[in-house]
Structure formats: C-alpha cells, structure tokens
PDB file of C-alpha atoms in Angstrom:
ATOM      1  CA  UNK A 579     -22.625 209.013 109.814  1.00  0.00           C
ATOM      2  CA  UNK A 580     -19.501 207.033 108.234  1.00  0.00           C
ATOM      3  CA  UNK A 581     -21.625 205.105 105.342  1.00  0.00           C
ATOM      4  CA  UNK A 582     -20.765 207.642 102.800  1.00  0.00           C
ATOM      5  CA  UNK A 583     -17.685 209.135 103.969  1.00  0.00           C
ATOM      6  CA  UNK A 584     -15.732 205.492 104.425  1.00  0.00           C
ATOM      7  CA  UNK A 585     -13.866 203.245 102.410  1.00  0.00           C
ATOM      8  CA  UNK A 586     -13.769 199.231 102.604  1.00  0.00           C
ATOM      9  CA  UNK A 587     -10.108 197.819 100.197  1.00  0.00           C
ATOM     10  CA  UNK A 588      -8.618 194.968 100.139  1.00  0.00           C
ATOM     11  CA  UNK A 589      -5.081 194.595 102.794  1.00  0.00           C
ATOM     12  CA  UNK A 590      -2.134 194.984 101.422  1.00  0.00           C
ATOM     13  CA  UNK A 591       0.885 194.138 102.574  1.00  0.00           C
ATOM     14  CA  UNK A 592       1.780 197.521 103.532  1.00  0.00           C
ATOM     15  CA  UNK A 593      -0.892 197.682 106.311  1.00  0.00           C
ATOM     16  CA  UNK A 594       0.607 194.802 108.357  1.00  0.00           C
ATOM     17  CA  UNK A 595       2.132 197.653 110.954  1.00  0.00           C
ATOM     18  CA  UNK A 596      -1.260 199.400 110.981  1.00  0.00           C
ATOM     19  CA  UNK A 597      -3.332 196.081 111.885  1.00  0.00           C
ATOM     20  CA  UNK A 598      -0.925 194.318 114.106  1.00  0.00           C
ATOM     21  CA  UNK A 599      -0.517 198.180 116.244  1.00  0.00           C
ATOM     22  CA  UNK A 600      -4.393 198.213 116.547  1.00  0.00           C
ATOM     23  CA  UNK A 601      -4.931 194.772 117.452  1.00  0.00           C
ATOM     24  CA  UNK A 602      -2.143 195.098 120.086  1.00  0.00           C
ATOM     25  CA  UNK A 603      -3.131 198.386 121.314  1.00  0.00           C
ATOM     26  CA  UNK A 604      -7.084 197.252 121.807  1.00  0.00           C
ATOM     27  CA  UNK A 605      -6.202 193.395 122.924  1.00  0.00           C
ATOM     28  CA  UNK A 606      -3.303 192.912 124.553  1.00  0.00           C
ATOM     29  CA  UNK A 607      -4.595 193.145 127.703  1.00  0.00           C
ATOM     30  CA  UNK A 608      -7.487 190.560 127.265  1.00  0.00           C
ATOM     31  CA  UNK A 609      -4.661 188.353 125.209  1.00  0.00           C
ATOM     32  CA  UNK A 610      -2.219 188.426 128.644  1.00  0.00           C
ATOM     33  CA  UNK A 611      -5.041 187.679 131.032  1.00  0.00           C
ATOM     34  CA  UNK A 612      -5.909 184.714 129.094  1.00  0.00           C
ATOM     35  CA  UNK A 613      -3.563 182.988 127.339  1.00  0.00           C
ATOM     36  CA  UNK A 614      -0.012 184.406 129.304  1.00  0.00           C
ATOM     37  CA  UNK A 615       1.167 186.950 127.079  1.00  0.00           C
ATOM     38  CA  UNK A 616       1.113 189.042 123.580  1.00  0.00           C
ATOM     39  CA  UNK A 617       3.182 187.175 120.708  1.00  0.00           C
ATOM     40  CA  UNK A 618       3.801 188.618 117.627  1.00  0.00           C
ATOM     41  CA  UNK A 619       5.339 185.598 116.182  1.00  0.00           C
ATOM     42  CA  UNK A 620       1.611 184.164 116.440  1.00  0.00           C
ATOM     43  CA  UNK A 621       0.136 186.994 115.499  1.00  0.00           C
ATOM     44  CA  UNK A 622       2.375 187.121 112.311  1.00  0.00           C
ATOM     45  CA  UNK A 623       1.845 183.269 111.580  1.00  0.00           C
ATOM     46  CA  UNK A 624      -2.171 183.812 111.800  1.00  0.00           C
ATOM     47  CA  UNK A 625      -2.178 187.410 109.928  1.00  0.00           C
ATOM     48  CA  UNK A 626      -4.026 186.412 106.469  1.00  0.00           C
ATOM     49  CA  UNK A 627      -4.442 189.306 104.109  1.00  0.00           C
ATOM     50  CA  UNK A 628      -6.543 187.889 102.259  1.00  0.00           C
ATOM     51  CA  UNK A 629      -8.820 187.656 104.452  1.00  0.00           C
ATOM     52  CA  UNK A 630      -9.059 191.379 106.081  1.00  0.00           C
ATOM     53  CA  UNK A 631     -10.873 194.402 104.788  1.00  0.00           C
ATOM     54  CA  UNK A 632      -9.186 197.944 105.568  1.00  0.00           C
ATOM     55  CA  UNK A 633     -11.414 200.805 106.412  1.00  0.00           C
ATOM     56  CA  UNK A 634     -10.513 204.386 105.592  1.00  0.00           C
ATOM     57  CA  UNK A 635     -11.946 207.567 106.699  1.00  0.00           C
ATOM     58  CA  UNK A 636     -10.511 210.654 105.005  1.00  0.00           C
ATOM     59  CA  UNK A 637      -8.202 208.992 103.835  1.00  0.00           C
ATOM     60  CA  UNK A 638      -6.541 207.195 106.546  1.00  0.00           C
ATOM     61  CA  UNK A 639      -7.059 203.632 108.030  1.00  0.00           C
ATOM     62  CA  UNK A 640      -9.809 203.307 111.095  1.00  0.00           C
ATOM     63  CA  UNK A 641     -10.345 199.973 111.087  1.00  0.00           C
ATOM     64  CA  UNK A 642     -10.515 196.403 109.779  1.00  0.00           C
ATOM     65  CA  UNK A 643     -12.068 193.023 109.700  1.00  0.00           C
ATOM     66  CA  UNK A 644     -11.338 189.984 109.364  1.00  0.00           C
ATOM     67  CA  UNK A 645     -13.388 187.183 108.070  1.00  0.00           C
ATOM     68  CA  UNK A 646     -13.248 183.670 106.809  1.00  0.00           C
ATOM     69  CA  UNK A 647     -16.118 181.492 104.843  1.00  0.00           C
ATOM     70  CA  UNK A 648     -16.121 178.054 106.505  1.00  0.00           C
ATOM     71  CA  UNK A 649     -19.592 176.341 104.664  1.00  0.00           C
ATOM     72  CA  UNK A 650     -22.786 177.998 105.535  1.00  0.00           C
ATOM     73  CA  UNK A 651     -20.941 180.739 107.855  1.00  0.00           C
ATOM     74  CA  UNK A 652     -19.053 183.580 107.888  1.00  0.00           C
ATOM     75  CA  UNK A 653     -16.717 183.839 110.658  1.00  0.00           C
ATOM     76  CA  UNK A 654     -15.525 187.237 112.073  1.00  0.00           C
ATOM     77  CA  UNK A 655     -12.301 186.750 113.404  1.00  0.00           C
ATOM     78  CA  UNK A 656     -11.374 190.291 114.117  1.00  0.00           C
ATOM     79  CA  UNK A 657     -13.182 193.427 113.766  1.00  0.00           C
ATOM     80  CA  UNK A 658     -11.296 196.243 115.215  1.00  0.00           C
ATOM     81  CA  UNK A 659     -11.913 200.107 115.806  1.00  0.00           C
ATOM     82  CA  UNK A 660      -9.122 202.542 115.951  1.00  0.00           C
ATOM     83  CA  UNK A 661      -9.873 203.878 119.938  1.00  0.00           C
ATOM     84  CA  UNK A 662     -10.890 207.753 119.019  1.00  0.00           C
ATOM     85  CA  UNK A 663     -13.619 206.404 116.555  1.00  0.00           C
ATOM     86  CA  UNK A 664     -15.135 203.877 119.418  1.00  0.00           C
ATOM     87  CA  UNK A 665     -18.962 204.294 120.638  1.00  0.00           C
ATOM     88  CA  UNK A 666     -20.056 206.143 117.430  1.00  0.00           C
ATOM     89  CA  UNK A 667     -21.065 203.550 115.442  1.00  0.00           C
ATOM     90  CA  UNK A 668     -18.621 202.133 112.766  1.00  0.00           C
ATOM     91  CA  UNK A 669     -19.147 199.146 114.686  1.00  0.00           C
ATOM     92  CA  UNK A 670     -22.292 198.496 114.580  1.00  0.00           C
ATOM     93  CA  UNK A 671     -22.259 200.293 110.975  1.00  0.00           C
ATOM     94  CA  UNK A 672     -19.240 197.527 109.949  1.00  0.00           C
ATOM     95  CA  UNK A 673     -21.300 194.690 111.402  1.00  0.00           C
ATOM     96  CA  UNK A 674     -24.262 195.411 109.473  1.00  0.00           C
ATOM     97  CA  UNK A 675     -22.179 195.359 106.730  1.00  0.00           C
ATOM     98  CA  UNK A 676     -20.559 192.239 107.205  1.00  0.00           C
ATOM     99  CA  UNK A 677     -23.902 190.250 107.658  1.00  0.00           C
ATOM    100  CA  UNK A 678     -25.680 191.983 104.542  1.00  0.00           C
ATOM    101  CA  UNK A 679     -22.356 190.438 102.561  1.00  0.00           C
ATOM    102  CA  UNK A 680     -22.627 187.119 104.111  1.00  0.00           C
ATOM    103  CA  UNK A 681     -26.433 186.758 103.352  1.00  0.00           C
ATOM    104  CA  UNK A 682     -26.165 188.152  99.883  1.00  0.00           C
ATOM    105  CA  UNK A 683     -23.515 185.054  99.517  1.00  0.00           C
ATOM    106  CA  UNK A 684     -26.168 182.516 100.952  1.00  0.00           C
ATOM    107  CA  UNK A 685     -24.943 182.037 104.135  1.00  0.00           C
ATOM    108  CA  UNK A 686     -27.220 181.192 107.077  1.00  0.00           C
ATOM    109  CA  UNK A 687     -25.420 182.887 109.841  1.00  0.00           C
ATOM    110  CA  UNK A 688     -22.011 185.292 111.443  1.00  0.00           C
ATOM    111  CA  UNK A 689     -20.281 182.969 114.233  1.00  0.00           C
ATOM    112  CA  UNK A 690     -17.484 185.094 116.500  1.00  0.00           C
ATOM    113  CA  UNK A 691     -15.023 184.378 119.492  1.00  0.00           C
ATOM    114  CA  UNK A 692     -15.051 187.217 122.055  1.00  0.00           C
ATOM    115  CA  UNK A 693     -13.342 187.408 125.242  1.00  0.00           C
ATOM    116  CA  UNK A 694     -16.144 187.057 128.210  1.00  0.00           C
ATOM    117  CA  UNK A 695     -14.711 190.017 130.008  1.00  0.00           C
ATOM    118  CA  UNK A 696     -14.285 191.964 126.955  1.00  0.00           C
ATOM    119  CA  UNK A 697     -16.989 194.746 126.461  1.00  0.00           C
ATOM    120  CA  UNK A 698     -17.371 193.489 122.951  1.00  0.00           C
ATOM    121  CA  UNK A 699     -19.346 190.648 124.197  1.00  0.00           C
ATOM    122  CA  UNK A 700     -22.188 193.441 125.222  1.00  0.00           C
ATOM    123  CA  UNK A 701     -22.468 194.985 122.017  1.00  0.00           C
ATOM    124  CA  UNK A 702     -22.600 191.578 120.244  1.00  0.00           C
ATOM    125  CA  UNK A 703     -26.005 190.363 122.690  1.00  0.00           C
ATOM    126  CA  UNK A 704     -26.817 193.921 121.471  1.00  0.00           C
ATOM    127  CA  UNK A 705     -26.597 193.257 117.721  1.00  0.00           C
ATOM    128  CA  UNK A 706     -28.564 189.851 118.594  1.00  0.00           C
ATOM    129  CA  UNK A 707     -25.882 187.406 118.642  1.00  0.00           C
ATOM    130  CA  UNK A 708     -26.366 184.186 120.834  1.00  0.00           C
ATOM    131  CA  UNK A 709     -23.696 182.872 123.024  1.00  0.00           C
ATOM    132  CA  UNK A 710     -23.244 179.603 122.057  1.00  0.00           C
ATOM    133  CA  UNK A 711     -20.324 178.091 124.081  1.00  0.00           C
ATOM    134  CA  UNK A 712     -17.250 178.965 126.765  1.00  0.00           C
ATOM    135  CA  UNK A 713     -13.875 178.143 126.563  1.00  0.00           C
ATOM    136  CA  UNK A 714     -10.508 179.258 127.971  1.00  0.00           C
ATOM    137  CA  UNK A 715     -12.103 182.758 128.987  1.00  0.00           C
ATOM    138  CA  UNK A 716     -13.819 183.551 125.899  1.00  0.00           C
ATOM    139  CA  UNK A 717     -17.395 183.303 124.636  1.00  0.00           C
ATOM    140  CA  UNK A 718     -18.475 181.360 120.942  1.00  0.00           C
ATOM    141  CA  UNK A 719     -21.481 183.875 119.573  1.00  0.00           C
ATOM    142  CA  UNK A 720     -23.372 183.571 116.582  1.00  0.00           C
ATOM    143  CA  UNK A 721     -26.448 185.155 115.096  1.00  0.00           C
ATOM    144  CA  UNK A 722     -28.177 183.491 112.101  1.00  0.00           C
ATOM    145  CA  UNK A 723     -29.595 185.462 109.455  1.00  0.00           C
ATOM    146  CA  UNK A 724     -32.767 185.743 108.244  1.00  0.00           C
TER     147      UNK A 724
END
C-alpha cells in the first residue's frame, strides 16, 4: 500500500515540532510510568537530525526513524507512526526497509529498546526480533540478518 505513494528525506531542522509532537503524543505515557516524567530539555539534548529519516505521504509528514550505526549494527532508536496511519502497515513496511538498508551496508543485525508494556514489543517478536535483555521497564531486542 504506502511503498509507492511515500517519501523517505533527510530531517531538517524545520521538522523538530513535527517529531518531538509525535514522539510526545505516542510516548509520553510509557516515558512517565518509567522514568517519572516527559522532558523536553532531554528530548532536545538527544534529538540528532542527522540521524532521522522523515516520511511523507501526500505530501505531509507520517512518520520517522531514527537510527544510528554502532559497528556491525544498526540501532533503531525511534520509529514512530503518526496515530491515524497505525495497524496498516507502514510499520512493518518501514522496518523492512530499515533492515534491507542495514544489510545492503554489511551489517549483521537491527538491535532496539522497547518499553515491555508497550504494544510495540508484540509487533517486534512479530517481525522476528529476539529479546535480549530487561532493564528499568524496557526490553533490549534484536534480530540478525541473514
């Protein structure tokens, strides 16, 4: 459905409002259970442009990801949905994406942090991702590509 009608740019600094409302909007609750509270000093001090992907849809932004290369792995950071467009398969079409990026690059595998209460955590064991450890409510996952 959305691989020919989407687009995947570069952030600019113009679409810090955009990502920090959608990360807020889909996490703060999982963020105050957690860790105490939403902060947008921290989220300001970790936003990276660099290092996020903006998807469009008709010409307005849906989504974005975030991912860094550390060695052999490609982390995903962030990967979020704007809530309309959830449960029809950008995510699993973004994901797919990701990982066919990461292996063209050489890398061996996609590790992720999800919160353990967090529906995300379902679609990941979905996708085949492993949990791999447990720490201060959320889940390390990984899946290694073949």
């Amino acid at each position: 459905m959305f691989s020919q009608k989407i687009s995947i740019r570069k952030c600019r600094d113009s679409d810090y409002r955009f990502i920090y409302d959608i990360s807020k909007r889909n996490m703060e609750f999982y963020v105050k259970k957690h860790w105490g509270g939403w902060n947008p000093k921290n989220f300001k001090e970790g936003f990276n442009k660099d290092n996020i992907k903006v998807i469009e849809y008709k010409g307005k932004r849906i989504a974005f990801y975030d991912t860094e290369l550390k060695g052999k792995c490609l982390y995903l950071h962030n990967l979020q949905i704007t809530f309309s467009l959830r449960r029809k398969g950008l995510g699993r079409f973004l994901t797919a994406l990701i990982e066919k990026g990461a292996k063209k690059k050489g890398l061996n595998k996609v590790k992720l942090r999800v919160f353990k209460d967090n529906p995300a955590k379902n679609f990941y064991l979905k996708l085949g991702y492993k949990i791999t450890g447990n720490k201060k409510g959320s889940l390390s996952m990984e899946r290694k590509l073949a």
